[in-house]
Amino acid sequence: MENIIEKIKSGLKVTYKVMKKEISLSVKDAGVMLFFIIAPIFYPLIYTFLYNNEETTDVKLVVVDECNTPDSRRFRRMVDATKEVEVVGLAANMTEAREAMREKSAYGVMRIPRDFSKKIVKGEQTCVNLYSDMTSLMYYKAMVLGITYVSLDMNADIQIKQLAEGGTGRQQELSAKPVKYEHIQLFNTQNGYGSYLIPGVLVLILQQLMVLGVGMAAGTNRDNNQGKRLVAEDDLFNGTFRNVFGKAIAYQIVWTIASVFLFIFIPWLFELPSLGKNTTILFFAVPYVMACSFFSMTMSFIVRERESAFLLFVFTSIILLFSSGISWPWTSMNMGWRMFAHLFPSTFGVQSFVSINTMGCELGDISEPITKLWIQVFIYMICTCILYKIDINKGKKLLGNN
Amino acid sequence: MHRIWMIINHELHHYVSRPLYLLTMLVAPIFVCFFFLSLMDEGAPDDMPIAMVDQDCSKTSRNLARTLNTFKGTHIALQAKDFTEARRAVQRREVYGIFVIPENFECDIMASRQPKLTFYTNGAYFIPSSLQMSDMTTMCVLAAGAASRSVLLAKGATDEQAQALLQPIVVDRHTLSNHSTNYPVYLCTTIMPAIYNILIMLLTVYLLGMEVKNGHSRTLLEMSNGNILLALVAKLLPSTVIFTLVLMGMNSVMYHYLGFPCENGILRMHITSLLLVLASQSLSIFFYGLLPIMRIALSLASFWGVMSITMSGFTFPTSAFPNVMKIWPNLFPMRHHFLIYNDQALNGYDLYYSMPHIAALLAFTLLPILVMGRIQRVYEEMSYEL
């Protein structure tokens, strides 16, 4: 009995030793520190700052007013007054207007036809033409929205005038609008771009920086060790599990602190949607960090030297963001890419965090992605242990040969 | 000339010596193309699930649901019995939107009691919410239009009169390019070169730094007879050729094979690719000269490369950045690549309008001159720092 307790004691001691070494490494190695401490602070700040305006306002538009009557002038004044569009000038004709677009002084042209007023007075349907530059979908959307709002406003005025000629107003309103409708945005109600993208980016940043940091440390070990192996010679006789778990605990401590900063402090600081309870966020952050740390340790085996971690992992960030289903809808991805996405903790991390933070979900609503995170923890833990075991055995053999 | 060949030859041997180069120079960009083009092969995401809450269950409401289901972007995946059930499905990410038809919908139309349709979209997911909002709005307009039209026609109005009364002013939209608002045209044309651009920048710094780390930099200087400019040009030339060819391959796939808009011909895009490679590699040399510790230069190149995607402004326009950040995008070669693409491929403008950006990309190639002396010193001292 005492023997077992002794064994556990010494096991814990070694695990603690490995853990301490790993934590001190992240402070001593300036390269690793960059990923573990500086970048997690810097990246979220700059991204959130860039997207802080949330939407495109006052998109520049030129007007070709062929009609030039009080009606048409009122229409273009109202367009100018919308939040979405700013009328930067009048052009005499379409040629002049197109030139303004080529010079980028405007992103769209609104043409009011010559018979605009005449048709309204006669009770015929008239139209306003919008010619839009398609370099940015957000410009296009803003211009369409702005002009549509104005047309709806003016339509209502015209209808009331025309309909007043027969029957009561209410009767006529009913024949013009027998059905009402309303659009309600659930969550991210302002439809802000930053509020949509940043929560996903925050989750992804954690995984990517961890993979880079752990990969870089592994590469450094390979540079220093005989036979380009990963586990340092001092640690060879610690045992596989003690090595793996000592490191995992170290990462868990450092990155759980970082996740409080990323998932609670940053959304608060930049007033992003944060409907989630802090306890729910913690229930998500613990398995996410754990999955990421075992994933990073597994991935670190393909890093053959210190600097190649950059080449292997940095460019994958955008692919992983798309795989998570935050921008391209998950339901429109084919089965193959959905399976591919299952390989990465970030996929379920992004899905869970967006649900908690933006949509105010409780644990019960996100049991599926959280369960998948735990499965990843388990699988990558086994992978890591196997890879460490192989590496350690190789190291022992090399030592024995010497 | 002989010296240049010697260096190039040495460099090519170095490339084939490690799988890392094959992986990052060729396999990664092919995977990136395959990923984005096959992910978006539908053009726009279709059949995104919504929940239908039909509290009326009449012929009219069922008709409405059937019509909505035929829209390209929308698929009714759940018939929910009440709003709560539908909302929970949204929170479990099973559906993106909810369409509610109220009780007595059909009767209320008949009796002119003006019933109200309500639809909900989930703003946490930008693309589905935008597309479903437009689908469901159209559906409501159609439903309202059909009902009022039949009333007005019954009262003796002609078709045109009814139409004019319902909507006196229509907004007629004309997109000047990318007429079908095809997502791959709008996303892939910038995101694919931008991801490869990250690798271009990282590999350039890596190649420069490895000379010192491998202890080969003095030999390189000897091979070039002490001329650092010759040494660097010859060393990086093979990579410049490979990067440009890969980008040209991407151009061919997009503009030639898939027929993305390319108004002024593919040759101009090929030249733009070459300019992008030259600008990005020059910028990377500058970074390495500025901070000749490899991992710091690589960190800076990573930052620049990843930020390029935001800074190019192809998703979120740069005009919406905070004021202090508005000039920054000009310091990213990808930004100029994006603007040249807009003018030359998408809009087919005269070359004159792209001149400032071509000049900007060329200006980047002058940057290395500032750090040549420094790199020469580093290469002579050959001290590798962790």
Coordinates of N, CA and C in Angstrom, one line a residue, chain A residues 7-184:
Chain A
K7 N 4.8 5.7 -5.0 CA 4.8 5.8 -6.5 C 4.1 7.0 -7.0
I8 N 2.8 7.1 -6.5 CA 2.0 8.2 -6.9 C 2.7 9.6 -6.6
K9 N 3.3 9.6 -5.4 CA 3.9 10.8 -4.9 C 5.1 11.2 -5.9
S10 N 5.9 10.2 -6.2 CA 7.1 10.5 -7.0 C 6.6 10.9 -8.4
G11 N 5.5 10.2 -8.9 CA 4.9 10.5 -10.2 C 4.5 11.9 -10.2
L12 N 3.8 12.4 -9.2 CA 3.3 13.7 -9.2 C 4.4 14.7 -9.1
K13 N 5.5 14.3 -8.4 CA 6.6 15.2 -8.3 C 7.3 15.5 -9.6
V14 N 7.4 14.4 -10.4 CA 8.1 14.5 -11.7 C 7.2 15.3 -12.6
T15 N 5.8 15.0 -12.6 CA 4.9 15.8 -13.4 C 5.0 17.3 -13.1
Y16 N 5.1 17.6 -11.8 CA 5.2 19.0 -11.3 C 6.5 19.6 -11.9
K17 N 7.6 18.8 -11.9 CA 8.9 19.3 -12.4 C 8.8 19.7 -13.8
V18 N 8.1 18.8 -14.6 CA 8.0 19.0 -16.1 C 7.1 20.3 -16.3
M19 N 6.1 20.4 -15.5 CA 5.2 21.5 -15.6 C 5.9 22.8 -15.4
K20 N 6.7 22.8 -14.3 CA 7.4 24.1 -13.9 C 8.3 24.5 -15.0
K21 N 9.0 23.4 -15.6 CA 10.0 23.7 -16.6 C 9.3 24.3 -17.8
E22 N 8.1 23.8 -18.2 CA 7.4 24.3 -19.4 C 6.9 25.7 -19.2
I23 N 6.4 26.0 -18.0 CA 6.0 27.4 -17.7 C 7.1 28.3 -17.8
S24 N 8.3 28.0 -17.1 CA 9.4 28.9 -17.1 C 10.0 29.1 -18.6
L25 N 9.8 28.0 -19.4 CA 10.2 28.1 -20.8 C 9.5 29.2 -21.5
S26 N 8.2 29.3 -21.2 CA 7.4 30.3 -21.9 C 7.7 31.7 -21.5
V27 N 8.4 31.9 -20.4 CA 8.8 33.2 -20.0 C 10.3 33.4 -20.5
K28 N 11.1 32.4 -20.4 CA 12.5 32.6 -20.8 C 12.8 32.6 -22.3
D29 N 12.1 31.7 -23.0 CA 12.3 31.7 -24.5 C 11.5 32.8 -25.1
A30 N 12.2 33.9 -25.6 CA 11.5 35.0 -26.1 C 10.6 34.7 -27.2
G31 N 11.0 33.7 -28.0 CA 10.1 33.3 -29.2 C 8.8 32.7 -28.7
V32 N 8.9 31.8 -27.7 CA 7.7 31.2 -27.2 C 6.8 32.2 -26.5
M33 N 7.5 33.1 -25.7 CA 6.8 34.1 -25.0 C 5.9 35.0 -25.9
L34 N 6.5 35.2 -27.1 CA 5.7 36.1 -28.1 C 4.4 35.4 -28.3
F35 N 4.3 34.1 -28.5 CA 3.1 33.5 -28.8 C 2.2 33.3 -27.6
F36 N 2.9 33.0 -26.4 CA 2.1 32.7 -25.2 C 1.6 33.9 -24.5
I37 N 2.3 35.0 -24.6 CA 1.8 36.2 -23.8 C 1.6 37.4 -24.7
I38 N 2.5 37.8 -25.5 CA 2.3 39.1 -26.2 C 1.3 39.0 -27.3
A39 N 1.4 38.0 -28.2 CA 0.4 37.9 -29.3 C -1.1 37.8 -28.9
P40 N -1.3 37.0 -27.8 CA -2.8 36.9 -27.4 C -3.3 38.2 -26.9
I41 N -2.5 39.2 -26.5 CA -3.0 40.5 -26.1 C -3.1 41.4 -27.4
F42 N -2.1 41.3 -28.2 CA -2.0 42.2 -29.3 C -3.0 42.0 -30.5
Y43 N -3.1 40.7 -30.9 CA -3.9 40.4 -32.1 C -5.4 40.8 -31.8
P44 N -6.0 40.3 -30.7 CA -7.4 40.7 -30.5 C -7.6 42.2 -30.5
L45 N -6.7 42.9 -29.9 CA -6.8 44.4 -29.8 C -6.9 45.0 -31.2
I46 N -5.9 44.6 -32.0 CA -5.9 45.2 -33.3 C -7.1 44.9 -34.2
Y47 N -7.5 43.6 -34.2 CA -8.7 43.2 -35.0 C -9.9 43.9 -34.5
T48 N -10.1 43.9 -33.2 CA -11.4 44.5 -32.7 C -11.4 46.0 -33.0
F49 N -10.2 46.6 -33.0 CA -10.1 48.0 -33.2 C -10.5 48.3 -34.7
L50 N -9.9 47.5 -35.6 CA -10.2 47.7 -37.0 C -11.7 47.6 -37.4
Y51 N -12.4 46.6 -36.7 CA -13.8 46.3 -37.1 C -14.7 47.1 -36.2
N52 N -14.2 48.0 -35.4 CA -15.0 48.6 -34.4 C -16.2 49.4 -34.9
N53 N -16.1 49.9 -36.1 CA -17.2 50.7 -36.7 C -18.3 49.8 -37.1
E54 N -18.1 48.5 -37.2 CA -19.2 47.5 -37.4 C -19.8 47.5 -38.8
E55 N -20.0 48.7 -39.4 CA -20.7 48.7 -40.7 C -20.2 49.8 -41.6
T56 N -20.6 49.7 -42.9 CA -20.3 50.7 -43.8 C -21.4 51.8 -43.8
T57 N -21.0 53.0 -43.6 CA -22.0 54.1 -43.6 C -21.5 55.1 -44.7
D58 N -22.5 55.9 -45.1 CA -22.2 57.0 -46.1 C -21.3 56.5 -47.3
V59 N -21.8 55.5 -48.0 CA -21.2 55.0 -49.2 C -21.4 56.1 -50.3
K60 N -20.3 56.4 -51.0 CA -20.3 57.5 -51.9 C -21.1 57.2 -53.2
L61 N -22.0 58.1 -53.5 CA -22.9 57.9 -54.6 C -23.0 59.2 -55.4
V62 N -23.0 59.1 -56.8 CA -23.3 60.3 -57.6 C -24.7 60.1 -58.2
V63 N -25.3 61.3 -58.4 CA -26.7 61.2 -58.9 C -26.8 61.8 -60.3
V64 N -27.5 61.2 -61.2 CA -27.8 61.8 -62.5 C -29.3 62.0 -62.4
D65 N -29.6 63.3 -62.3 CA -31.0 63.7 -62.1 C -31.5 64.2 -63.4
E66 N -32.1 63.4 -64.3 CA -32.6 63.8 -65.6 C -33.9 64.5 -65.5
C67 N -34.5 64.3 -64.3 CA -35.9 64.8 -64.1 C -35.8 66.3 -63.6
N68 N -35.1 66.4 -62.5 CA -34.9 67.7 -61.9 C -36.2 68.5 -61.6
T69 N -37.1 67.8 -60.8 CA -38.3 68.5 -60.4 C -38.3 68.4 -58.8
P70 N -39.2 69.1 -58.2 CA -39.2 69.0 -56.7 C -39.3 67.6 -56.2
D71 N -40.0 66.7 -56.9 CA -40.1 65.3 -56.5 C -38.7 64.6 -56.5
S72 N -38.0 64.8 -57.6 CA -36.7 64.1 -57.8 C -35.7 64.7 -56.9
R73 N -35.8 66.0 -56.7 CA -34.8 66.6 -55.7 C -35.1 66.2 -54.3
R74 N -36.3 66.0 -54.0 CA -36.7 65.5 -52.6 C -36.1 64.0 -52.5
F75 N -36.3 63.3 -53.6 CA -35.8 61.9 -53.5 C -34.3 61.8 -53.2
R76 N -33.6 62.6 -54.0 CA -32.1 62.5 -53.8 C -31.7 63.1 -52.4
R77 N -32.4 64.2 -51.9 CA -32.1 64.7 -50.6 C -32.3 63.6 -49.5
M78 N -33.4 62.9 -49.7 CA -33.7 61.8 -48.7 C -32.7 60.7 -48.8
V79 N -32.2 60.4 -50.0 CA -31.1 59.4 -50.1 C -29.9 59.8 -49.4
D80 N -29.6 61.1 -49.6 CA -28.4 61.7 -48.9 C -28.5 61.6 -47.4
A81 N -29.7 61.8 -46.9 CA -29.9 61.8 -45.5 C -29.9 60.4 -44.8
T82 N -29.9 59.4 -45.6 CA -29.9 58.0 -45.0 C -28.5 57.8 -44.4
K83 N -28.5 56.9 -43.4 CA -27.2 56.5 -42.8 C -26.3 55.8 -43.8
E84 N -26.9 55.1 -44.7 CA -26.1 54.2 -45.6 C -25.4 54.9 -46.7
V85 N -26.0 56.0 -47.2 CA -25.5 56.6 -48.5 C -25.2 58.0 -48.3
E86 N -24.2 58.5 -49.0 CA -23.9 59.9 -49.1 C -23.8 60.3 -50.5
V87 N -24.6 61.3 -50.9 CA -24.6 61.8 -52.3 C -23.4 62.8 -52.4
V88 N -22.4 62.4 -53.2 CA -21.2 63.2 -53.2 C -21.2 64.2 -54.4
G89 N -22.2 64.1 -55.3 CA -22.2 65.1 -56.3 C -23.3 64.7 -57.4
L90 N -23.5 65.7 -58.2 CA -24.4 65.5 -59.3 C -23.6 65.4 -60.6
A91 N -24.0 64.5 -61.5 CA -23.3 64.4 -62.8 C -24.3 64.7 -63.9
A92 N -23.8 65.3 -64.9 CA -24.7 65.8 -66.0 C -25.3 64.6 -66.7
N93 N -24.5 63.6 -66.9 CA -25.0 62.4 -67.7 C -24.3 61.2 -67.2
M94 N -24.6 60.0 -67.7 CA -24.1 58.7 -67.3 C -22.6 58.7 -67.6
T95 N -22.1 59.2 -68.7 CA -20.7 59.2 -69.0 C -19.9 59.9 -67.9
E96 N -20.4 61.0 -67.5 CA -19.7 61.7 -66.4 C -19.7 60.9 -65.1
A97 N -20.8 60.3 -64.9 CA -21.0 59.5 -63.6 C -20.0 58.3 -63.6
R98 N -20.0 57.7 -64.8 CA -19.1 56.5 -64.9 C -17.6 56.9 -64.6
E99 N -17.3 58.1 -65.1 CA -15.9 58.6 -64.9 C -15.6 58.8 -63.4
A100 N -16.6 59.3 -62.7 CA -16.5 59.5 -61.3 C -16.2 58.1 -60.6
M101 N -16.9 57.1 -61.1 CA -16.6 55.8 -60.5 C -15.3 55.2 -60.8
R102 N -14.8 55.5 -62.1 CA -13.5 55.0 -62.4 C -12.4 55.7 -61.6
E103 N -12.7 57.0 -61.2 CA -11.7 57.7 -60.4 C -11.9 57.4 -58.9
K104 N -12.8 56.5 -58.6 CA -13.2 56.0 -57.2 C -13.7 57.2 -56.3
S105 N -14.2 58.2 -56.9 CA -14.8 59.3 -56.1 C -16.3 58.9 -55.8
A106 N -16.8 57.8 -56.4 CA -18.1 57.3 -56.0 C -18.1 55.8 -56.3
Y107 N -19.0 55.0 -55.6 CA -19.1 53.6 -55.8 C -20.4 53.2 -56.4
G108 N -21.2 54.2 -56.7 CA -22.4 53.9 -57.4 C -23.0 55.1 -58.0
V109 N -24.0 54.9 -59.0 CA -24.7 56.0 -59.6 C -26.2 55.7 -59.4
M110 N -26.9 56.8 -59.1 CA -28.4 56.7 -59.0 C -28.9 57.6 -60.2
R111 N -29.7 57.0 -61.0 CA -30.2 57.8 -62.2 C -31.7 57.9 -62.0
I112 N -32.2 59.1 -61.9 CA -33.6 59.4 -61.9 C -34.1 59.8 -63.3
P113 N -35.0 59.0 -63.9 CA -35.3 59.2 -65.3 C -36.1 60.5 -65.5
R114 N -36.1 60.9 -66.8 CA -36.7 62.2 -67.1 C -38.2 62.2 -66.8
D115 N -38.9 61.1 -66.9 CA -40.4 61.1 -66.7 C -40.8 60.7 -65.3
F116 N -39.8 60.8 -64.4 CA -40.1 60.3 -63.0 C -41.3 61.0 -62.4
S117 N -41.3 62.3 -62.4 CA -42.5 63.1 -61.7 C -43.8 62.9 -62.5
K118 N -43.6 63.0 -63.9 CA -44.8 62.9 -64.7 C -45.5 61.6 -64.5
K119 N -44.8 60.5 -64.4 CA -45.4 59.2 -64.2 C -46.1 59.1 -62.8
I120 N -45.5 59.7 -61.8 CA -46.1 59.7 -60.5 C -47.4 60.4 -60.5
V121 N -47.4 61.6 -61.1 CA -48.7 62.4 -61.2 C -49.7 61.6 -62.0
K122 N -49.3 60.9 -63.0 CA -50.3 60.2 -63.8 C -50.8 58.9 -63.2
G123 N -50.1 58.5 -62.1 CA -50.5 57.3 -61.4 C -49.9 56.1 -62.1
E124 N -48.8 56.3 -62.8 CA -48.1 55.1 -63.4 C -46.9 54.8 -62.6
Q125 N -46.4 53.5 -62.8 CA -45.2 53.1 -62.1 C -44.0 53.7 -62.7
T126 N -43.1 54.2 -61.8 CA -41.8 54.7 -62.3 C -40.7 54.1 -61.6
C127 N -39.5 54.3 -62.1 CA -38.4 53.6 -61.4 C -37.2 54.5 -61.2
V128 N -36.3 54.1 -60.3 CA -35.1 54.8 -60.0 C -34.0 53.7 -60.3
N129 N -33.0 54.1 -61.1 CA -32.0 53.1 -61.4 C -30.7 53.3 -60.5
L130 N -30.3 52.1 -60.0 CA -29.0 52.1 -59.2 C -28.0 51.3 -60.0
Y131 N -26.9 51.9 -60.3 CA -25.8 51.2 -61.0 C -24.7 51.1 -59.9
S132 N -24.3 49.9 -59.6 CA -23.4 49.7 -58.4 C -22.1 49.0 -58.8
D133 N -21.0 49.5 -58.2 CA -19.7 48.9 -58.4 C -19.8 47.6 -57.5
M134 N -19.2 46.5 -58.0 CA -19.3 45.3 -57.3 C -18.0 44.9 -56.6
T135 N -17.2 45.9 -56.4 CA -15.9 45.5 -55.7 C -16.1 45.1 -54.3
S136 N -17.2 45.6 -53.6 CA -17.4 45.2 -52.3 C -18.9 44.9 -52.1
L137 N -19.3 43.8 -51.6 CA -20.7 43.4 -51.4 C -21.3 44.4 -50.4
M138 N -20.5 44.8 -49.4 CA -21.0 45.7 -48.4 C -21.4 47.1 -48.9
Y139 N -20.7 47.6 -49.9 CA -21.1 48.8 -50.6 C -22.4 48.6 -51.3
Y140 N -22.5 47.5 -52.0 CA -23.7 47.2 -52.8 C -24.9 47.2 -51.9
K141 N -24.7 46.4 -50.8 CA -25.8 46.2 -49.8 C -26.3 47.5 -49.2
A142 N -25.3 48.4 -48.9 CA -25.6 49.6 -48.2 C -26.4 50.5 -49.2
M143 N -26.0 50.5 -50.5 CA -26.7 51.4 -51.4 C -28.1 50.9 -51.7
V144 N -28.2 49.6 -51.9 CA -29.5 49.0 -52.1 C -30.5 49.4 -51.0
L145 N -30.0 49.1 -49.7 CA -30.8 49.4 -48.6 C -31.2 50.8 -48.5
G146 N -30.2 51.8 -48.6 CA -30.5 53.2 -48.5 C -31.6 53.6 -49.5
I147 N -31.4 53.3 -50.7 CA -32.3 53.7 -51.8 C -33.7 53.1 -51.6
T148 N -33.7 51.8 -51.2 CA -35.0 51.1 -51.0 C -35.8 51.7 -49.9
Y149 N -35.1 52.1 -48.8 CA -35.8 52.7 -47.7 C -36.5 54.0 -48.2
V150 N -35.8 54.8 -48.9 CA -36.3 56.1 -49.4 C -37.5 55.8 -50.3
S151 N -37.4 54.8 -51.2 CA -38.5 54.6 -52.2 C -39.7 54.1 -51.4
L152 N -39.5 53.3 -50.3 CA -40.7 52.8 -49.6 C -41.4 54.0 -48.9
D153 N -40.6 54.9 -48.3 CA -41.1 56.1 -47.7 C -42.0 56.9 -48.7
M154 N -41.4 57.2 -49.8 CA -42.1 58.0 -50.8 C -43.3 57.3 -51.3
N155 N -43.2 56.0 -51.5 CA -44.3 55.2 -52.0 C -45.5 55.4 -51.0
A156 N -45.2 55.3 -49.7 CA -46.3 55.5 -48.8 C -47.0 56.8 -48.9
D157 N -46.2 57.9 -49.1 CA -46.8 59.2 -49.3 C -47.7 59.3 -50.5
I158 N -47.1 58.7 -51.6 CA -47.8 58.8 -52.9 C -49.2 58.0 -52.8
Q159 N -49.1 56.8 -52.2 CA -50.3 56.0 -52.0 C -51.4 56.8 -51.3
I160 N -51.0 57.4 -50.2 CA -52.0 58.1 -49.4 C -52.7 59.2 -50.2
K161 N -51.8 60.0 -51.0 CA -52.4 61.0 -51.8 C -53.4 60.4 -52.8
Q162 N -52.9 59.4 -53.5 CA -53.7 58.9 -54.6 C -55.0 58.2 -54.1
L163 N -54.8 57.5 -53.0 CA -56.0 56.8 -52.5 C -57.0 57.6 -51.8
A164 N -56.6 58.8 -51.3 CA -57.5 59.7 -50.6 C -58.7 60.1 -51.6
E165 N -58.4 59.9 -52.9 CA -59.5 60.3 -53.8 C -60.7 59.4 -53.8
G166 N -60.6 58.2 -53.2 CA -61.8 57.4 -53.2 C -61.9 56.6 -51.9
G167 N -62.9 56.7 -51.1 CA -63.1 55.9 -49.9 C -62.3 56.5 -48.7
T168 N -62.4 55.9 -47.6 CA -61.6 56.4 -46.4 C -60.2 55.9 -46.5
G169 N -59.3 56.6 -45.8 CA -57.9 56.2 -45.8 C -57.6 54.8 -45.4
R170 N -58.3 54.4 -44.4 CA -58.1 53.1 -43.8 C -58.5 52.0 -44.8
Q171 N -59.6 52.2 -45.5 CA -60.1 51.2 -46.5 C -59.0 51.1 -47.6
Q172 N -58.5 52.2 -48.0 CA -57.5 52.2 -49.1 C -56.2 51.6 -48.7
E173 N -55.8 51.9 -47.4 CA -54.6 51.3 -46.9 C -54.7 49.8 -47.0
L174 N -55.9 49.3 -46.6 CA -56.0 47.8 -46.6 C -56.0 47.2 -48.0
S175 N -56.5 48.0 -48.9 CA -56.4 47.3 -50.3 C -55.0 47.4 -50.8
A176 N -54.2 48.4 -50.3 CA -52.8 48.5 -50.8 C -51.9 47.6 -50.0
K177 N -52.2 47.4 -48.7 CA -51.4 46.5 -47.9 C -52.2 45.6 -47.1
P178 N -52.7 44.5 -47.7 CA -53.6 43.6 -47.0 C -52.8 42.7 -46.0
V179 N -51.5 42.6 -46.2 CA -50.7 41.8 -45.3 C -49.5 42.7 -44.8
K180 N -49.3 42.7 -43.5 CA -48.1 43.5 -43.0 C -47.0 42.5 -42.8
Y181 N -45.8 42.9 -42.7 CA -44.7 42.0 -42.4 C -43.7 42.7 -41.6
E182 N -42.9 41.9 -40.8 CA -41.9 42.5 -40.0 C -40.7 41.6 -39.9
H183 N -39.5 42.2 -40.0 CA -38.3 41.4 -39.9 C -37.6 41.6 -38.6
I184 N -37.3 40.6 -37.8 CA -36.6 40.8 -36.5 C -35.3 40.0 -36.6

